[in-house]
JSON list of C-alpha atoms in Angstrom, two decimals:
[
{"chain": "A", "resi": 27, "resn": "MET", "atom": "CA", "xyz": [176.70, -19.87, 104.18]},
{"chain": "A", "resi": 28, "resn": "GLY", "atom": "CA", "xyz": [173.46, -18.08, 105.10]},
{"chain": "A", "resi": 29, "resn": "ASN", "atom": "CA", "xyz": [171.77, -17.92, 108.46]},
{"chain": "A", "resi": 30, "resn": "ARG", "atom": "CA", "xyz": [169.50, -20.90, 109.08]},
{"chain": "A", "resi": 31, "resn": "PHE", "atom": "CA", "xyz": [166.77, -18.63, 110.42]},
{"chain": "A", "resi": 32, "resn": "TYR", "atom": "CA", "xyz": [166.65, -16.59, 107.21]},
{"chain": "A", "resi": 33, "resn": "GLU", "atom": "CA", "xyz": [165.08, -18.04, 104.10]},
{"chain": "A", "resi": 34, "resn": "ALA", "atom": "CA", "xyz": [163.38, -16.09, 101.36]},
{"chain": "A", "resi": 35, "resn": "GLY", "atom": "CA", "xyz": [160.16, -17.38, 99.86]},
{"chain": "A", "resi": 36, "resn": "GLU", "atom": "CA", "xyz": [157.51, -19.76, 101.08]},
{"chain": "A", "resi": 37, "resn": "ARG", "atom": "CA", "xyz": [159.46, -21.06, 104.11]},
{"chain": "A", "resi": 38, "resn": "ARG", "atom": "CA", "xyz": [160.23, -17.62, 105.53]},
{"chain": "A", "resi": 39, "resn": "ALA", "atom": "CA", "xyz": [157.43, -17.73, 108.09]},
{"chain": "A", "resi": 40, "resn": "GLU", "atom": "CA", "xyz": [158.45, -21.20, 109.27]},
{"chain": "A", "resi": 41, "resn": "ARG", "atom": "CA", "xyz": [162.04, -20.11, 109.85]},
{"chain": "A", "resi": 42, "resn": "VAL", "atom": "CA", "xyz": [161.04, -16.93, 111.68]},
{"chain": "A", "resi": 43, "resn": "HIS", "atom": "CA", "xyz": [158.64, -18.94, 113.84]},
{"chain": "A", "resi": 44, "resn": "ASP", "atom": "CA", "xyz": [161.53, -21.24, 114.82]},
{"chain": "A", "resi": 45, "resn": "LEU", "atom": "CA", "xyz": [163.65, -18.19, 115.63]},
{"chain": "A", "resi": 46, "resn": "PHE", "atom": "CA", "xyz": [161.17, -16.60, 118.03]},
{"chain": "A", "resi": 47, "resn": "ALA", "atom": "CA", "xyz": [160.32, -19.90, 119.66]},
{"chain": "A", "resi": 48, "resn": "ALA", "atom": "CA", "xyz": [164.03, -20.22, 120.48]},
{"chain": "A", "resi": 49, "resn": "ILE", "atom": "CA", "xyz": [164.51, -16.74, 121.95]},
{"chain": "A", "resi": 50, "resn": "ALA", "atom": "CA", "xyz": [161.11, -15.92, 123.54]},
{"chain": "A", "resi": 51, "resn": "PRO", "atom": "CA", "xyz": [162.11, -16.55, 127.19]},
{"chain": "A", "resi": 52, "resn": "ARG", "atom": "CA", "xyz": [165.07, -14.13, 127.01]},
{"chain": "A", "resi": 53, "resn": "TYR", "atom": "CA", "xyz": [163.82, -11.79, 124.29]},
{"chain": "A", "resi": 54, "resn": "ASP", "atom": "CA", "xyz": [163.23, -8.75, 126.54]},
{"chain": "A", "resi": 55, "resn": "LEU", "atom": "CA", "xyz": [166.52, -9.16, 128.40]},
{"chain": "A", "resi": 56, "resn": "ILE", "atom": "CA", "xyz": [168.60, -9.35, 125.24]},
{"chain": "A", "resi": 57, "resn": "ASN", "atom": "CA", "xyz": [166.76, -6.37, 123.74]},
{"chain": "A", "resi": 58, "resn": "ASP", "atom": "CA", "xyz": [167.85, -4.33, 126.75]},
{"chain": "A", "resi": 59, "resn": "LEU", "atom": "CA", "xyz": [171.44, -5.54, 126.48]},
{"chain": "A", "resi": 60, "resn": "GLN", "atom": "CA", "xyz": [172.00, -5.22, 122.74]},
{"chain": "A", "resi": 61, "resn": "SER", "atom": "CA", "xyz": [170.38, -1.77, 122.52]},
{"chain": "A", "resi": 62, "resn": "PHE", "atom": "CA", "xyz": [171.81, -0.55, 125.85]},
{"chain": "A", "resi": 63, "resn": "GLY", "atom": "CA", "xyz": [168.19, 0.00, 126.91]},
{"chain": "A", "resi": 64, "resn": "LEU", "atom": "CA", "xyz": [167.53, 2.42, 124.06]},
{"chain": "A", "resi": 65, "resn": "HIS", "atom": "CA", "xyz": [164.76, 0.28, 122.54]},
{"chain": "A", "resi": 66, "resn": "ARG", "atom": "CA", "xyz": [162.52, 1.47, 125.37]},
{"chain": "A", "resi": 67, "resn": "TRP", "atom": "CA", "xyz": [163.11, 5.11, 124.43]},
{"chain": "A", "resi": 68, "resn": "TRP", "atom": "CA", "xyz": [162.51, 4.36, 120.74]},
{"chain": "A", "resi": 69, "resn": "LYS", "atom": "CA", "xyz": [159.18, 2.72, 121.60]},
{"chain": "A", "resi": 70, "resn": "ARG", "atom": "CA", "xyz": [158.18, 5.71, 123.73]},
{"chain": "A", "resi": 71, "resn": "ARG", "atom": "CA", "xyz": [158.94, 7.93, 120.75]},
{"chain": "A", "resi": 72, "resn": "LEU", "atom": "CA", "xyz": [156.76, 5.68, 118.59]},
{"chain": "A", "resi": 73, "resn": "LEU", "atom": "CA", "xyz": [153.90, 6.21, 121.04]},
{"chain": "A", "resi": 74, "resn": "ARG", "atom": "CA", "xyz": [154.34, 9.99, 120.98]},
{"chain": "A", "resi": 75, "resn": "LEU", "atom": "CA", "xyz": [154.27, 9.99, 117.20]},
{"chain": "A", "resi": 76, "resn": "ALA", "atom": "CA", "xyz": [151.15, 7.81, 117.21]},
{"chain": "A", "resi": 77, "resn": "ALA", "atom": "CA", "xyz": [149.37, 10.57, 119.17]},
{"chain": "A", "resi": 78, "resn": "VAL", "atom": "CA", "xyz": [146.83, 8.12, 120.58]},
{"chain": "A", "resi": 79, "resn": "ARG", "atom": "CA", "xyz": [143.58, 9.63, 121.82]},
{"chain": "A", "resi": 80, "resn": "SER", "atom": "CA", "xyz": [141.45, 8.01, 124.49]},
{"chain": "A", "resi": 81, "resn": "GLY", "atom": "CA", "xyz": [138.91, 5.60, 123.05]},
{"chain": "A", "resi": 82, "resn": "GLU", "atom": "CA", "xyz": [140.70, 5.05, 119.74]},
{"chain": "A", "resi": 83, "resn": "SER", "atom": "CA", "xyz": [141.30, 1.52, 118.47]},
{"chain": "A", "resi": 84, "resn": "ALA", "atom": "CA", "xyz": [144.88, 0.42, 117.89]},
{"chain": "A", "resi": 85, "resn": "LEU", "atom": "CA", "xyz": [146.53, -2.64, 116.39]},
{"chain": "A", "resi": 86, "resn": "ASP", "atom": "CA", "xyz": [150.12, -3.65, 117.11]},
{"chain": "A", "resi": 87, "resn": "LEU", "atom": "CA", "xyz": [151.24, -6.24, 114.57]},
{"chain": "A", "resi": 88, "resn": "CYS", "atom": "CA", "xyz": [154.04, -8.68, 115.38]},
{"chain": "A", "resi": 89, "resn": "CYS", "atom": "CA", "xyz": [153.48, -7.58, 118.96]},
{"chain": "A", "resi": 90, "resn": "GLY", "atom": "CA", "xyz": [155.93, -10.06, 120.50]},
{"chain": "A", "resi": 91, "resn": "THR", "atom": "CA", "xyz": [155.96, -9.84, 124.28]},
{"chain": "A", "resi": 92, "resn": "GLY", "atom": "CA", "xyz": [153.60, -6.86, 124.25]},
{"chain": "A", "resi": 93, "resn": "ASP", "atom": "CA", "xyz": [155.66, -3.72, 124.95]},
{"chain": "A", "resi": 94, "resn": "VAL", "atom": "CA", "xyz": [153.89, -1.50, 122.42]},
{"chain": "A", "resi": 95, "resn": "ALA", "atom": "CA", "xyz": [150.44, -3.04, 122.90]},
{"chain": "A", "resi": 96, "resn": "PHE", "atom": "CA", "xyz": [150.62, -2.41, 126.65]},
{"chain": "A", "resi": 97, "resn": "ALA", "atom": "CA", "xyz": [151.72, 1.17, 126.03]},
{"chain": "A", "resi": 98, "resn": "LEU", "atom": "CA", "xyz": [148.91, 1.79, 123.52]},
{"chain": "A", "resi": 99, "resn": "ALA", "atom": "CA", "xyz": [146.41, 0.55, 126.10]},
{"chain": "A", "resi": 100, "resn": "ALA", "atom": "CA", "xyz": [147.94, 2.70, 128.83]},
{"chain": "A", "resi": 101, "resn": "ALA", "atom": "CA", "xyz": [147.59, 5.72, 126.51]},
{"chain": "A", "resi": 102, "resn": "GLY", "atom": "CA", "xyz": [143.85, 5.13, 126.35]},
{"chain": "A", "resi": 103, "resn": "ALA", "atom": "CA", "xyz": [143.43, 3.05, 123.20]},
{"chain": "A", "resi": 104, "resn": "HIS", "atom": "CA", "xyz": [141.46, -0.16, 122.85]},
{"chain": "A", "resi": 105, "resn": "ALA", "atom": "CA", "xyz": [144.53, -2.13, 121.84]},
{"chain": "A", "resi": 106, "resn": "THR", "atom": "CA", "xyz": [145.01, -5.46, 120.12]},
{"chain": "A", "resi": 107, "resn": "GLY", "atom": "CA", "xyz": [148.35, -7.21, 119.79]},
{"chain": "A", "resi": 108, "resn": "LEU", "atom": "CA", "xyz": [148.69, -9.83, 117.06]},
{"chain": "A", "resi": 109, "resn": "ASP", "atom": "CA", "xyz": [151.62, -12.21, 116.62]},
{"chain": "A", "resi": 110, "resn": "PHE", "atom": "CA", "xyz": [152.05, -15.63, 115.02]},
{"chain": "A", "resi": 111, "resn": "SER", "atom": "CA", "xyz": [154.47, -16.86, 117.70]},
{"chain": "A", "resi": 112, "resn": "GLY", "atom": "CA", "xyz": [152.75, -18.73, 120.49]},
{"chain": "A", "resi": 113, "resn": "PRO", "atom": "CA", "xyz": [155.83, -18.61, 122.76]},
{"chain": "A", "resi": 114, "resn": "MET", "atom": "CA", "xyz": [156.09, -14.82, 122.42]},
{"chain": "A", "resi": 115, "resn": "LEU", "atom": "CA", "xyz": [152.39, -14.37, 123.14]},
{"chain": "A", "resi": 116, "resn": "ALA", "atom": "CA", "xyz": [152.75, -16.64, 126.17]},
{"chain": "A", "resi": 117, "resn": "VAL", "atom": "CA", "xyz": [155.33, -14.21, 127.57]},
{"chain": "A", "resi": 118, "resn": "ALA", "atom": "CA", "xyz": [152.95, -11.29, 126.89]},
{"chain": "A", "resi": 119, "resn": "GLU", "atom": "CA", "xyz": [150.18, -13.04, 128.80]},
{"chain": "A", "resi": 120, "resn": "GLN", "atom": "CA", "xyz": [152.56, -13.79, 131.68]},
{"chain": "A", "resi": 121, "resn": "ARG", "atom": "CA", "xyz": [153.42, -10.10, 131.82]},
{"chain": "A", "resi": 122, "resn": "ARG", "atom": "CA", "xyz": [149.74, -9.27, 132.03]},
{"chain": "A", "resi": 123, "resn": "ARG", "atom": "CA", "xyz": [149.19, -11.70, 134.89]},
{"chain": "A", "resi": 124, "resn": "ARG", "atom": "CA", "xyz": [152.18, -10.36, 136.78]},
{"chain": "A", "resi": 125, "resn": "GLY", "atom": "CA", "xyz": [151.11, -6.77, 136.24]},
{"chain": "A", "resi": 126, "resn": "GLN", "atom": "CA", "xyz": [154.39, -5.95, 134.47]},
{"chain": "A", "resi": 127, "resn": "GLY", "atom": "CA", "xyz": [152.97, -4.67, 131.21]},
{"chain": "A", "resi": 128, "resn": "ALA", "atom": "CA", "xyz": [151.11, -1.57, 132.30]},
{"chain": "A", "resi": 129, "resn": "LYS", "atom": "CA", "xyz": [149.36, -0.18, 135.37]},
{"chain": "A", "resi": 130, "resn": "LEU", "atom": "CA", "xyz": [145.78, -0.57, 134.20]},
{"chain": "A", "resi": 131, "resn": "PRO", "atom": "CA", "xyz": [142.60, -0.51, 136.28]},
{"chain": "A", "resi": 132, "resn": "VAL", "atom": "CA", "xyz": [140.95, -3.84, 137.02]},
{"chain": "A", "resi": 133, "resn": "GLU", "atom": "CA", "xyz": [138.14, -3.19, 134.56]},
{"chain": "A", "resi": 134, "resn": "ALA", "atom": "CA", "xyz": [140.69, -2.76, 131.76]},
{"chain": "A", "resi": 135, "resn": "GLU", "atom": "CA", "xyz": [142.43, -6.11, 132.24]},
{"chain": "A", "resi": 136, "resn": "ALA", "atom": "CA", "xyz": [141.36, -7.27, 128.77]},
{"chain": "A", "resi": 137, "resn": "ASN", "atom": "CA", "xyz": [143.07, -4.27, 127.24]},
{"chain": "A", "resi": 138, "resn": "PRO", "atom": "CA", "xyz": [145.23, -5.01, 125.38]},
{"chain": "A", "resi": 139, "resn": "LYS", "atom": "CA", "xyz": [143.98, -8.29, 124.06]},
{"chain": "A", "resi": 140, "resn": "PHE", "atom": "CA", "xyz": [146.39, -10.66, 122.34]},
{"chain": "A", "resi": 141, "resn": "LEU", "atom": "CA", "xyz": [145.63, -12.80, 119.31]},
{"chain": "A", "resi": 142, "resn": "GLN", "atom": "CA", "xyz": [147.66, -15.36, 117.43]},
{"chain": "A", "resi": 143, "resn": "GLY", "atom": "CA", "xyz": [147.57, -14.79, 113.69]},
{"chain": "A", "resi": 144, "resn": "ASP", "atom": "CA", "xyz": [149.34, -13.94, 110.45]},
{"chain": "A", "resi": 145, "resn": "ALA", "atom": "CA", "xyz": [150.28, -10.28, 109.90]},
{"chain": "A", "resi": 146, "resn": "LEU", "atom": "CA", "xyz": [149.83, -10.78, 106.15]},
{"chain": "A", "resi": 147, "resn": "ARG", "atom": "CA", "xyz": [146.26, -12.06, 106.55]},
{"chain": "A", "resi": 148, "resn": "THR", "atom": "CA", "xyz": [144.73, -10.50, 109.65]},
{"chain": "A", "resi": 149, "resn": "PRO", "atom": "CA", "xyz": [141.16, -11.36, 110.74]},
{"chain": "A", "resi": 150, "resn": "PHE", "atom": "CA", "xyz": [140.02, -7.73, 110.83]},
{"chain": "A", "resi": 151, "resn": "PRO", "atom": "CA", "xyz": [137.65, -5.90, 108.46]},
{"chain": "A", "resi": 152, "resn": "ASP", "atom": "CA", "xyz": [138.68, -3.01, 106.26]},
{"chain": "A", "resi": 153, "resn": "ALA", "atom": "CA", "xyz": [139.17, 0.41, 107.88]},
{"chain": "A", "resi": 154, "resn": "HIS", "atom": "CA", "xyz": [138.93, -0.96, 111.42]},
{"chain": "A", "resi": 155, "resn": "PHE", "atom": "CA", "xyz": [141.72, 0.77, 113.41]},
{"chain": "A", "resi": 156, "resn": "ASP", "atom": "CA", "xyz": [142.68, 4.37, 114.14]},
{"chain": "A", "resi": 157, "resn": "VAL", "atom": "CA", "xyz": [146.33, 3.44, 114.72]},
{"chain": "A", "resi": 158, "resn": "VAL", "atom": "CA", "xyz": [148.36, 0.53, 113.32]},
{"chain": "A", "resi": 159, "resn": "THR", "atom": "CA", "xyz": [151.92, -0.07, 114.51]},
{"chain": "A", "resi": 160, "resn": "ILE", "atom": "CA", "xyz": [154.60, -2.66, 113.89]},
{"chain": "A", "resi": 161, "resn": "SER", "atom": "CA", "xyz": [157.92, -2.76, 115.73]},
{"chain": "A", "resi": 162, "resn": "TYR", "atom": "CA", "xyz": [160.78, -4.95, 114.58]},
{"chain": "A", "resi": 163, "resn": "GLY", "atom": "CA", "xyz": [158.32, -7.07, 112.63]},
{"chain": "A", "resi": 164, "resn": "LEU", "atom": "CA", "xyz": [158.02, -5.77, 109.07]},
{"chain": "A", "resi": 165, "resn": "ARG", "atom": "CA", "xyz": [161.58, -6.92, 108.37]},
{"chain": "A", "resi": 166, "resn": "ASN", "atom": "CA", "xyz": [160.59, -10.47, 109.34]},
{"chain": "A", "resi": 167, "resn": "LEU", "atom": "CA", "xyz": [157.56, -10.85, 107.08]},
{"chain": "A", "resi": 168, "resn": "ALA", "atom": "CA", "xyz": [157.67, -12.96, 103.93]},
{"chain": "A", "resi": 169, "resn": "SER", "atom": "CA", "xyz": [156.70, -9.83, 101.97]},
{"chain": "A", "resi": 170, "resn": "VAL", "atom": "CA", "xyz": [157.25, -6.25, 103.10]},
{"chain": "A", "resi": 171, "resn": "ASP", "atom": "CA", "xyz": [154.86, -5.03, 100.38]},
{"chain": "A", "resi": 172, "resn": "ASP", "atom": "CA", "xyz": [152.08, -7.40, 101.41]},
{"chain": "A", "resi": 173, "resn": "GLY", "atom": "CA", "xyz": [152.58, -6.49, 105.07]},
{"chain": "A", "resi": 174, "resn": "LEU", "atom": "CA", "xyz": [152.24, -2.77, 104.38]},
{"chain": "A", "resi": 175, "resn": "ARG", "atom": "CA", "xyz": [149.19, -3.34, 102.18]},
{"chain": "A", "resi": 176, "resn": "GLU", "atom": "CA", "xyz": [147.51, -5.32, 104.97]},
{"chain": "A", "resi": 177, "resn": "MET", "atom": "CA", "xyz": [148.27, -2.59, 107.50]},
{"chain": "A", "resi": 178, "resn": "TRP", "atom": "CA", "xyz": [146.87, -0.02, 105.08]},
{"chain": "A", "resi": 179, "resn": "ARG", "atom": "CA", "xyz": [143.73, -2.11, 104.51]},
{"chain": "A", "resi": 180, "resn": "VAL", "atom": "CA", "xyz": [142.75, -2.29, 108.20]},
{"chain": "A", "resi": 181, "resn": "LEU", "atom": "CA", "xyz": [143.60, 1.38, 108.86]},
{"chain": "A", "resi": 182, "resn": "ARG", "atom": "CA", "xyz": [140.75, 3.87, 108.88]},
{"chain": "A", "resi": 183, "resn": "PRO", "atom": "CA", "xyz": [140.88, 7.02, 106.72]},
{"chain": "A", "resi": 184, "resn": "GLY", "atom": "CA", "xyz": [142.62, 9.62, 108.83]},
{"chain": "A", "resi": 185, "resn": "GLY", "atom": "CA", "xyz": [144.39, 6.88, 110.80]},
{"chain": "A", "resi": 186, "resn": "ARG", "atom": "CA", "xyz": [148.10, 6.71, 111.55]},
{"chain": "A", "resi": 187, "resn": "LEU", "atom": "CA", "xyz": [150.50, 3.96, 110.52]},
{"chain": "A", "resi": 188, "resn": "LEU", "atom": "CA", "xyz": [153.92, 3.61, 112.19]},
{"chain": "A", "resi": 189, "resn": "VAL", "atom": "CA", "xyz": [156.83, 1.25, 111.52]},
{"chain": "A", "resi": 190, "resn": "LEU", "atom": "CA", "xyz": [159.74, 1.00, 113.97]},
{"chain": "A", "resi": 191, "resn": "ASP", "atom": "CA", "xyz": [162.71, -1.09, 112.86]},
{"chain": "A", "resi": 192, "resn": "PHE", "atom": "CA", "xyz": [166.44, -1.31, 112.33]},
{"chain": "A", "resi": 193, "resn": "GLY", "atom": "CA", "xyz": [167.62, 1.17, 109.72]},
{"chain": "A", "resi": 194, "resn": "LYS", "atom": "CA", "xyz": [170.43, 1.55, 107.22]},
{"chain": "A", "resi": 195, "resn": "PRO", "atom": "CA", "xyz": [172.53, 4.68, 107.82]},
{"chain": "A", "resi": 196, "resn": "ASP", "atom": "CA", "xyz": [173.16, 6.79, 104.73]},
{"chain": "A", "resi": 197, "resn": "ASN", "atom": "CA", "xyz": [176.77, 7.42, 105.77]},
{"chain": "A", "resi": 198, "resn": "ALA", "atom": "CA", "xyz": [178.82, 4.48, 104.45]},
{"chain": "A", "resi": 199, "resn": "ALA", "atom": "CA", "xyz": [181.42, 4.54, 107.24]},
{"chain": "A", "resi": 200, "resn": "TRP", "atom": "CA", "xyz": [178.79, 4.67, 109.99]},
{"chain": "A", "resi": 201, "resn": "ARG", "atom": "CA", "xyz": [176.79, 1.94, 108.24]},
{"chain": "A", "resi": 202, "resn": "GLY", "atom": "CA", "xyz": [179.90, -0.23, 108.11]},
{"chain": "A", "resi": 203, "resn": "ALA", "atom": "CA", "xyz": [180.60, 0.27, 111.83]},
{"chain": "A", "resi": 204, "resn": "TYR", "atom": "CA", "xyz": [176.98, -0.50, 112.68]},
{"chain": "A", "resi": 205, "resn": "PHE", "atom": "CA", "xyz": [176.90, -3.65, 110.57]},
{"chain": "A", "resi": 206, "resn": "THR", "atom": "CA", "xyz": [180.15, -4.75, 112.23]},
{"chain": "A", "resi": 207, "resn": "TYR", "atom": "CA", "xyz": [178.48, -4.40, 115.64]},
{"chain": "A", "resi": 208, "resn": "LEU", "atom": "CA", "xyz": [175.53, -6.47, 114.43]},
{"chain": "A", "resi": 209, "resn": "ARG", "atom": "CA", "xyz": [177.81, -9.08, 112.88]},
{"chain": "A", "resi": 210, "resn": "PHE", "atom": "CA", "xyz": [180.18, -9.64, 115.79]},
{"chain": "A", "resi": 211, "resn": "ALA", "atom": "CA", "xyz": [178.82, -8.22, 119.05]},
{"chain": "A", "resi": 212, "resn": "VAL", "atom": "CA", "xyz": [175.09, -8.95, 118.94]},
{"chain": "A", "resi": 213, "resn": "PRO", "atom": "CA", "xyz": [175.49, -12.73, 118.36]},
{"chain": "A", "resi": 214, "resn": "VAL", "atom": "CA", "xyz": [177.57, -12.85, 121.55]},
{"chain": "A", "resi": 215, "resn": "PHE", "atom": "CA", "xyz": [174.48, -11.81, 123.53]},
{"chain": "A", "resi": 216, "resn": "GLY", "atom": "CA", "xyz": [172.57, -14.62, 121.86]},
{"chain": "A", "resi": 217, "resn": "ARG", "atom": "CA", "xyz": [175.27, -17.15, 122.66]},
{"chain": "A", "resi": 218, "resn": "VAL", "atom": "CA", "xyz": [175.59, -16.09, 126.30]},
{"chain": "A", "resi": 219, "resn": "PHE", "atom": "CA", "xyz": [171.93, -15.63, 127.18]},
{"chain": "A", "resi": 220, "resn": "CYS", "atom": "CA", "xyz": [170.10, -17.96, 124.75]},
{"chain": "A", "resi": 221, "resn": "ARG", "atom": "CA", "xyz": [172.90, -20.37, 123.87]},
{"chain": "A", "resi": 222, "resn": "ASN", "atom": "CA", "xyz": [172.04, -19.47, 120.30]},
{"chain": "A", "resi": 223, "resn": "ALA", "atom": "CA", "xyz": [174.33, -17.02, 118.54]},
{"chain": "A", "resi": 224, "resn": "GLU", "atom": "CA", "xyz": [172.72, -17.66, 115.16]},
{"chain": "A", "resi": 225, "resn": "ALA", "atom": "CA", "xyz": [169.36, -16.38, 116.36]},
{"chain": "A", "resi": 226, "resn": "TYR", "atom": "CA", "xyz": [170.88, -12.93, 116.83]},
{"chain": "A", "resi": 227, "resn": "ALA", "atom": "CA", "xyz": [173.18, -13.10, 113.82]},
{"chain": "A", "resi": 228, "resn": "TYR", "atom": "CA", "xyz": [169.84, -13.22, 111.98]},
{"chain": "A", "resi": 229, "resn": "ILE", "atom": "CA", "xyz": [169.31, -9.49, 112.64]},
{"chain": "A", "resi": 230, "resn": "LEU", "atom": "CA", "xyz": [172.05, -8.48, 110.22]},
{"chain": "A", "resi": 231, "resn": "GLU", "atom": "CA", "xyz": [171.06, -11.12, 107.68]},
{"chain": "A", "resi": 232, "resn": "SER", "atom": "CA", "xyz": [167.45, -9.92, 107.64]},
{"chain": "A", "resi": 233, "resn": "LEU", "atom": "CA", "xyz": [168.45, -6.25, 107.60]},
{"chain": "A", "resi": 234, "resn": "GLN", "atom": "CA", "xyz": [170.60, -6.75, 104.53]},
{"chain": "A", "resi": 235, "resn": "HIS", "atom": "CA", "xyz": [167.51, -8.00, 102.67]},
{"chain": "A", "resi": 236, "resn": "TYR", "atom": "CA", "xyz": [165.22, -5.31, 104.08]},
{"chain": "A", "resi": 237, "resn": "PRO", "atom": "CA", "xyz": [164.46, -2.04, 102.19]},
{"chain": "A", "resi": 238, "resn": "ALA", "atom": "CA", "xyz": [164.80, -0.14, 105.49]},
{"chain": "A", "resi": 239, "resn": "GLN", "atom": "CA", "xyz": [163.51, 3.35, 106.14]},
{"chain": "A", "resi": 240, "resn": "ARG", "atom": "CA", "xyz": [163.86, 4.80, 102.65]},
{"chain": "A", "resi": 241, "resn": "GLY", "atom": "CA", "xyz": [162.36, 1.77, 100.94]},
{"chain": "A", "resi": 242, "resn": "VAL", "atom": "CA", "xyz": [159.44, 1.72, 103.36]},
{"chain": "A", "resi": 243, "resn": "HIS", "atom": "CA", "xyz": [158.92, 5.45, 102.78]},
{"chain": "A", "resi": 244, "resn": "GLU", "atom": "CA", "xyz": [158.69, 4.88, 99.02]},
{"chain": "A", "resi": 245, "resn": "ARG", "atom": "CA", "xyz": [156.21, 2.04, 99.46]},
{"chain": "A", "resi": 246, "resn": "LEU", "atom": "CA", "xyz": [153.99, 4.12, 101.73]},
{"chain": "A", "resi": 247, "resn": "GLY", "atom": "CA", "xyz": [153.98, 6.85, 99.10]},
{"chain": "A", "resi": 248, "resn": "ALA", "atom": "CA", "xyz": [152.92, 4.31, 96.48]},
{"chain": "A", "resi": 249, "resn": "LEU", "atom": "CA", "xyz": [149.99, 3.32, 98.71]},
{"chain": "A", "resi": 250, "resn": "GLY", "atom": "CA", "xyz": [148.83, 6.94, 98.67]},
{"chain": "A", "resi": 251, "resn": "ALA", "atom": "CA", "xyz": [150.00, 7.89, 102.15]},
{"chain": "A", "resi": 252, "resn": "ALA", "atom": "CA", "xyz": [149.71, 11.48, 103.29]},
{"chain": "A", "resi": 253, "resn": "ASP", "atom": "CA", "xyz": [152.30, 13.12, 105.53]},
{"chain": "A", "resi": 254, "resn": "ALA", "atom": "CA", "xyz": [154.72, 10.21, 105.15]},
{"chain": "A", "resi": 255, "resn": "ARG", "atom": "CA", "xyz": [157.99, 10.90, 106.91]},
{"chain": "A", "resi": 256, "resn": "ILE", "atom": "CA", "xyz": [161.05, 9.23, 108.37]},
{"chain": "A", "resi": 257, "resn": "VAL", "atom": "CA", "xyz": [162.30, 9.78, 111.92]},
{"chain": "A", "resi": 258, "resn": "THR", "atom": "CA", "xyz": [165.82, 8.44, 112.44]},
{"chain": "A", "resi": 259, "resn": "PHE", "atom": "CA", "xyz": [167.94, 7.79, 115.52]},
{"chain": "A", "resi": 260, "resn": "LEU", "atom": "CA", "xyz": [171.71, 7.52, 115.92]},
{"chain": "A", "resi": 261, "resn": "GLY", "atom": "CA", "xyz": [172.38, 8.52, 112.34]},
{"chain": "A", "resi": 262, "resn": "GLY", "atom": "CA", "xyz": [169.94, 6.04, 110.85]},
{"chain": "A", "resi": 263, "resn": "VAL", "atom": "CA", "xyz": [170.75, 3.00, 113.01]},
{"chain": "A", "resi": 264, "resn": "MET", "atom": "CA", "xyz": [167.08, 2.91, 114.02]},
{"chain": "A", "resi": 265, "resn": "SER", "atom": "CA", "xyz": [164.11, 4.51, 112.31]},
{"chain": "A", "resi": 266, "resn": "ILE", "atom": "CA", "xyz": [160.38, 5.13, 112.50]},
{"chain": "A", "resi": 267, "resn": "ASN", "atom": "CA", "xyz": [158.32, 5.52, 109.35]},
{"chain": "A", "resi": 268, "resn": "THR", "atom": "CA", "xyz": [155.03, 7.34, 109.85]},
{"chain": "A", "resi": 269, "resn": "ALA", "atom": "CA", "xyz": [152.11, 7.98, 107.49]},
{"chain": "A", "resi": 270, "resn": "VAL", "atom": "CA", "xyz": [148.48, 9.09, 107.56]},
{"chain": "A", "resi": 271, "resn": "LYS", "atom": "CA", "xyz": [145.80, 7.44, 105.45]},
{"chain": "A", "resi": 272, "resn": "PRO", "atom": "CA", "xyz": [143.94, 10.15, 103.51]},
{"chain": "A", "resi": 273, "resn": "ARG", "atom": "CA", "xyz": [140.28, 10.70, 104.34]}
]
C-alpha cells in the first residue's frame, strides 16, 4: 500500500499540501535530527555555488520556512521566497519577526519577501532573476519537467539555477543502506516529534519516483543549460545540480 501523502497526477499538489500542513511546526527540528544537522551545511554549500553578488535578484522556490531565502538576502540579494503552503510560510514569517532568519539591518526587513504561490505557475515575468534555487522541493512537484521549465523561464541569461535534494547513490549497496535508513529510521522521527510517521515515510516514496541528480542533469541539458554539473555529498545521498542559462 502506498503512502497517503504521495499520489501521482492531478491530486499530487493537494497531497503535498496536506503533508506540509501536518509537519510545518516541527519541520526545522526534524530536519536537524534526521540529517544530523548536515542539511545546514548542504544549504551553505548551495549558497557558495550560487555565488550571489550584492544587488542581484534571487528566487527560492518551495522556500518552506525560509532557510535559503534568508541566506540569499544575507548574501546581498534581493530575495523572494515562494511556497504554496500557508503553514510553512507562517513559520517563515515568525522567524522574521523573531529575528531568527538572518541578521539584517532594519531597512532590509522586507528582504526576503515571502509569497504564496504555485512553483509551476509563478507570477513573475520572463528572465526576471539572476539566481533561482529550489531545495527539497523539485521532488514534490506534480511535474519535475514543468518545474524546471518554469525555473528556466524566470531566470535571466547568464543566471544560475541550483537544485538541492535527496539523491540516489550510484553504488547499489550504499543506495540500499540509505533507503533502509529512510524506510525505517526517518519515520520514527516523524512519529516521535509530529505524531505522524507517514509524513516522513513519504521521503522515500517520493524519492523512488524522482529522477534524482542524474535525471535532473539530463533535463537541464535538454533545456540548453551551460556548465551543468552535479555536486554530490556522502556518496550521492544528497546532491546539488547547478546550471547557467546561456546569454
